[in-house]
């Protein structure tokens, strides 16, 4: 479920935590590609996601297991053209942290142009476990 607050931020239920959408970008995932195959495209995306997740453990890639299976199975169907990236924050913080701050989670997925990214984000994040996926960000002075 998604709700819009008076300040324009959209709220999302992520497991047991309420989070707010801070940023959502939709881009053409094949922009600038001159040649290639669906299999190669998936391999490059998978390598990029794995590198990004190693650098930022608070990144959740929707359907990552399916993307891995598609690469192994050499699926020759193109990924949906739109790549979507969302950044959510919450005032929830882990109990063991005494500092002031917030937690955040980045989510990325592929979709078709016909899909509403805000509604699709709600279905993606609803079952996620925010405490195990989100990272703590201390407030800066």
Backbone as numpy.savetxt, mean C-alpha at the origin, in Angstrom:
# Nx Ny Nz CAx CAy CAz Cx Cy Cz
-14.58 0.19 5.53 -15.41 1.37 5.53 -14.53 2.61 5.53
-14.95 3.61 4.81 -14.21 4.87 4.71 -15.15 6.00 5.10
-14.64 6.92 5.90 -15.42 8.10 6.28 -14.56 9.33 6.05
-15.17 10.43 5.63 -14.45 11.67 5.42 -14.71 12.62 6.58
-13.63 13.16 7.16 -13.75 14.09 8.27 -13.93 15.50 7.74
-14.20 16.44 8.66 -14.37 17.84 8.26 -13.11 18.43 7.66
-11.95 17.96 8.09 -10.70 18.50 7.54 -10.35 17.88 6.19
-11.23 17.04 5.66 -11.03 16.46 4.34 -10.29 15.13 4.34
-9.76 14.70 5.49 -9.06 13.43 5.54 -10.06 12.28 5.57
-9.72 11.22 4.86 -10.56 10.02 4.87 -10.06 9.08 5.94
-10.97 8.54 6.71 -10.63 7.58 7.74 -10.91 6.16 7.29
-10.06 5.23 7.72 -10.19 3.82 7.36 -10.00 2.96 8.60
-10.75 1.88 8.66 -10.56 0.90 9.71 -9.55 -0.12 9.23
-8.43 -0.22 9.95 -7.37 -1.17 9.61 -7.28 -2.14 10.78
-7.92 -3.29 10.64 -8.02 -4.20 11.78 -8.74 -3.50 12.90
-8.11 -3.41 14.06 -8.73 -2.77 15.22 -8.36 -1.30 15.35
-7.59 -0.75 14.43 -7.08 0.62 14.52 -7.75 1.51 13.49
-8.06 2.75 13.91 -8.58 3.74 12.97 -7.39 4.52 12.40
-7.31 4.62 11.08 -6.22 5.32 10.42 -6.79 6.35 9.46
-5.95 7.34 9.14 -6.36 8.39 8.21 -5.47 8.37 6.98
-6.09 8.57 5.84 -5.36 8.61 4.58 -4.68 9.96 4.45
-3.36 9.95 4.31 -2.59 11.19 4.17 -2.18 11.45 2.74
-2.06 10.39 1.95 -1.61 10.55 0.58 -2.08 9.36 -0.25
-2.53 9.62 -1.46 -2.90 8.57 -2.40 -2.50 9.03 -3.79
-1.69 8.22 -4.45 -1.28 8.56 -5.81 -1.61 7.40 -6.74
-2.07 7.74 -7.91 -2.38 6.76 -8.95 -1.51 7.11 -10.15
-0.78 6.14 -10.66 0.09 6.40 -11.80 -0.07 5.30 -12.84
0.31 5.63 -14.05 0.30 4.67 -15.15 1.56 3.82 -14.99
1.41 2.56 -14.65 2.55 1.72 -14.35 3.38 1.36 -15.58
2.83 1.58 -16.75 3.59 1.25 -17.96 4.07 2.50 -18.70
3.90 3.66 -18.09 4.35 4.89 -18.72 5.87 4.82 -18.94
6.29 5.14 -20.13 7.71 5.15 -20.44 8.27 3.80 -20.88
7.46 2.75 -20.81 7.95 1.43 -21.26 7.99 1.43 -22.79
9.11 1.04 -23.32 9.24 0.97 -24.77 8.97 -0.43 -25.29
9.37 -1.43 -24.51 9.12 -2.81 -24.90 9.18 -3.67 -23.66
8.81 -4.91 -23.80 8.83 -5.84 -22.68 7.68 -6.82 -22.81
7.59 -7.69 -21.82 6.54 -8.69 -21.79 5.84 -8.61 -20.44
4.64 -9.15 -20.32 3.97 -9.16 -19.02 4.81 -9.87 -17.95
5.48 -10.96 -18.33 6.31 -11.69 -17.37 7.47 -10.81 -16.88
8.15 -10.15 -17.79 9.26 -9.28 -17.43 8.79 -8.11 -16.58
7.64 -7.54 -16.92 7.05 -6.45 -16.15 6.80 -6.89 -14.71
6.22 -8.09 -14.54 5.97 -8.62 -13.20 7.29 -8.84 -12.45
8.28 -9.38 -13.12 9.58 -9.61 -12.46 10.19 -8.31 -11.97
10.17 -7.28 -12.82 10.72 -5.98 -12.41 9.94 -5.40 -11.24
8.62 -5.49 -11.28 7.81 -4.96 -10.18 8.11 -5.73 -8.90
8.19 -7.06 -8.99 8.47 -7.88 -7.81 9.83 -7.53 -7.22
10.84 -7.40 -8.06 12.18 -7.03 -7.57 12.14 -5.66 -6.89
11.43 -4.72 -7.49 11.32 -3.38 -6.91 10.59 -3.40 -5.57
9.51 -4.19 -5.48 8.76 -4.28 -4.22 9.60 -4.92 -3.13
10.31 -5.99 -3.47 11.11 -6.66 -2.46 12.23 -5.77 -1.95
12.83 -4.99 -2.83 13.87 -4.04 -2.42 13.26 -2.95 -1.53
12.11 -2.42 -1.92 11.46 -1.37 -1.14 11.02 -1.88 0.22
10.50 -3.12 0.28 10.05 -3.68 1.55 11.23 -3.95 2.48
12.38 -4.30 1.94 13.57 -4.50 2.78 14.02 -3.18 3.38
13.89 -2.10 2.62 14.30 -0.78 3.11 13.24 -0.15 4.01
11.97 -0.46 3.76 10.87 0.13 4.54 9.91 -0.98 4.96
10.11 -1.57 6.13 9.26 -2.69 6.55 7.79 -2.32 6.75
7.47 -1.04 6.75 6.08 -0.63 6.93 5.33 -0.51 5.59
5.89 -1.12 4.54 5.24 -1.13 3.23 4.50 -2.44 3.07
3.22 -2.36 2.74 2.40 -3.54 2.49 2.05 -3.55 1.00
2.39 -4.62 0.31 2.07 -4.78 -1.11 0.91 -5.76 -1.20
-0.22 -5.27 -1.64 -1.41 -6.10 -1.77 -1.20 -7.15 -2.86
-1.58 -8.39 -2.58 -1.47 -9.52 -3.51 -0.02 -9.86 -3.88
0.91 -9.61 -2.98 2.31 -9.90 -3.24 2.54 -11.39 -3.49
1.88 -12.26 -2.73 2.04 -13.70 -2.95 1.56 -14.12 -4.34
0.48 -13.51 -4.80 -0.01 -13.81 -6.15 0.97 -13.32 -7.21
1.56 -12.15 -6.98 2.55 -11.62 -7.92 3.76 -12.55 -7.98
4.20 -13.05 -6.83 5.32 -14.01 -6.82 4.96 -15.28 -7.59
3.76 -15.79 -7.36 3.31 -17.00 -8.06 3.21 -16.75 -9.56
2.73 -15.57 -9.94 2.63 -15.24 -11.37 4.01 -15.22 -12.02
5.01 -14.69 -11.32 6.36 -14.65 -11.87 6.89 -16.07 -12.04
6.68 -16.90 -11.03 7.14 -18.30 -11.11 6.42 -19.05 -12.21
5.13 -18.77 -12.38 4.35 -19.47 -13.39 4.44 -18.85 -14.77
5.21 -17.78 -14.89 5.39 -17.08 -16.16 4.06 -16.68 -16.80
3.20 -16.07 -16.00 1.91 -15.59 -16.50 2.16 -14.54 -17.58
1.46 -14.66 -18.68 1.66 -13.74 -19.80 0.51 -12.74 -19.95
-0.11 -12.43 -18.85 -1.19 -11.43 -18.83 -0.64 -10.19 -18.13
-0.91 -9.02 -18.69 -0.41 -7.78 -18.10 -1.07 -7.52 -16.74
-0.30 -6.92 -15.83 -0.87 -6.42 -14.58 -1.82 -5.29 -14.93
-2.83 -5.03 -14.08 -3.65 -3.84 -14.33 -2.74 -2.62 -14.46
-3.13 -1.71 -15.28 -2.25 -0.60 -15.67 -2.00 0.42 -14.57
-2.93 0.62 -13.66 -2.77 1.66 -12.65 -2.06 1.11 -11.41
-0.99 1.79 -11.02 -0.30 1.49 -9.77 -0.74 2.53 -8.76
-1.19 2.07 -7.60 -1.71 2.98 -6.58 -0.85 2.85 -5.33
-0.55 3.99 -4.74 0.21 4.03 -3.49 -0.54 4.91 -2.51
-0.71 4.38 -1.30 -1.42 5.12 -0.26 -0.56 5.15 1.00
-0.63 6.26 1.73 0.04 6.38 3.03 -0.99 6.73 4.07
-1.07 5.89 5.09 -2.04 6.07 6.18 -1.29 6.32 7.48
-1.89 7.11 8.36 -1.32 7.35 9.68 -2.39 7.12 10.74
-1.92 6.86 11.96 -2.83 6.67 13.09 -2.19 7.23 14.35
-3.02 7.67 15.27 -2.51 8.13 16.56 -2.16 6.94 17.46
-2.55 5.74 17.05 -2.21 4.54 17.82 -0.69 4.40 17.87
-0.17 4.11 19.05 1.27 3.84 19.21 1.46 2.59 20.05
2.55 1.89 19.84 2.81 0.69 20.65 2.96 1.04 22.14
2.55 0.12 23.00 2.60 0.36 24.43 4.02 0.55 24.94
5.00 -0.07 24.31 6.37 0.00 24.79 7.11 1.27 24.37
6.44 2.21 23.71 7.07 3.45 23.26 6.57 4.59 24.12
7.51 5.29 24.76 7.15 6.40 25.65 7.17 7.74 24.93
7.77 7.80 23.75 7.84 9.05 22.99 6.48 9.42 22.42
6.32 10.70 22.10 5.12 11.15 21.41 5.33 10.95 19.91
4.31 10.54 19.23 4.40 10.32 17.79 3.15 9.66 17.26
3.29 9.05 16.12 2.18 8.35 15.48 2.75 7.13 14.74
1.88 6.34 14.18 2.31 5.21 13.37 1.82 5.43 11.94
2.54 4.82 11.00 2.13 4.95 9.60 2.38 3.66 8.85
1.61 3.50 7.79 1.70 2.32 6.93 1.50 2.77 5.49
2.34 2.27 4.60 2.18 2.52 3.17 1.64 1.25 2.53
0.72 1.43 1.61 0.07 0.31 0.92 0.18 0.58 -0.57
0.48 -0.46 -1.34 0.54 -0.31 -2.79 -0.18 -1.48 -3.45
-0.77 -1.23 -4.61 -1.49 -2.26 -5.35 -1.67 -1.83 -6.79
-2.14 -2.77 -7.62 -2.48 -2.50 -9.02 -3.99 -2.59 -9.17
-4.54 -1.77 -10.04 -5.97 -1.80 -10.29 -6.27 -1.30 -11.68
-7.52 -1.50 -12.09 -7.96 -0.98 -13.39 -8.49 0.44 -13.21
-8.59 1.16 -14.30 -9.08 2.53 -14.25 -10.53 2.61 -13.77
-11.28 1.54 -13.95 -12.69 1.54 -13.55 -12.87 1.42 -12.03
-11.85 0.97 -11.32 -11.98 0.77 -9.89 -11.77 2.09 -9.14
-12.53 2.28 -8.06 -12.40 3.45 -7.20 -11.27 3.16 -6.20
-10.16 3.90 -6.25 -9.03 3.58 -5.37 -9.36 3.74 -3.88
-10.24 4.65 -3.53 -10.60 4.87 -2.12 -11.39 3.68 -1.58
-12.35 3.21 -2.36 -13.14 2.05 -1.94 -12.28 0.79 -1.93
-11.41 0.64 -2.92 -10.55 -0.54 -2.98 -9.57 -0.55 -1.81
-9.06 0.61 -1.44 -8.17 0.70 -0.28 -8.88 0.21 0.97
-10.14 0.57 1.14 -10.90 0.13 2.32 -10.98 -1.39 2.39
-11.19 -2.05 1.26 -11.26 -3.52 1.27 -9.89 -4.15 1.52
-8.83 -3.49 1.06 -7.48 -4.02 1.27 -7.10 -3.93 2.75
-7.30 -2.78 3.37 -6.77 -2.56 4.72 -7.64 -3.11 5.85
-8.92 -3.30 5.61 -9.82 -3.75 6.69 -9.28 -4.99 7.42
-8.80 -6.03 6.76 -8.34 -7.22 7.49 -6.89 -7.15 7.98
-6.16 -6.09 7.68 -4.75 -6.03 8.05 -4.55 -5.81 9.55
-3.40 -6.23 10.05 -3.04 -6.07 11.45 -2.10 -4.86 11.57
-2.68 -3.69 11.85 -1.92 -2.45 11.94 -0.72 -2.56 12.89
-0.90 -3.06 14.12 0.24 -3.11 15.04 1.45 -3.88 14.50
1.24 -4.90 13.71 2.38 -5.68 13.21 2.96 -5.10 11.92
2.22 -4.26 11.21 2.69 -3.74 9.94 3.18 -2.29 9.98
2.59 -1.47 10.84 2.89 -0.04 10.86 4.20 0.24 11.58
4.81 1.38 11.26 6.03 1.80 11.94 5.73 3.03 12.78
6.48 3.20 13.86 6.34 4.34 14.74 7.16 5.49 14.20
6.58 6.69 14.19 7.26 7.90 13.74 7.18 8.92 14.87
8.31 9.21 15.53 8.27 10.19 16.63 8.02 11.60 16.11
7.35 12.41 16.95 7.16 13.82 16.60 8.51 14.50 16.69
8.78 15.40 15.75 10.02 16.14 15.74 9.80 17.51 16.36
10.83 18.01 17.05 10.73 19.34 17.66 10.93 20.42 16.65
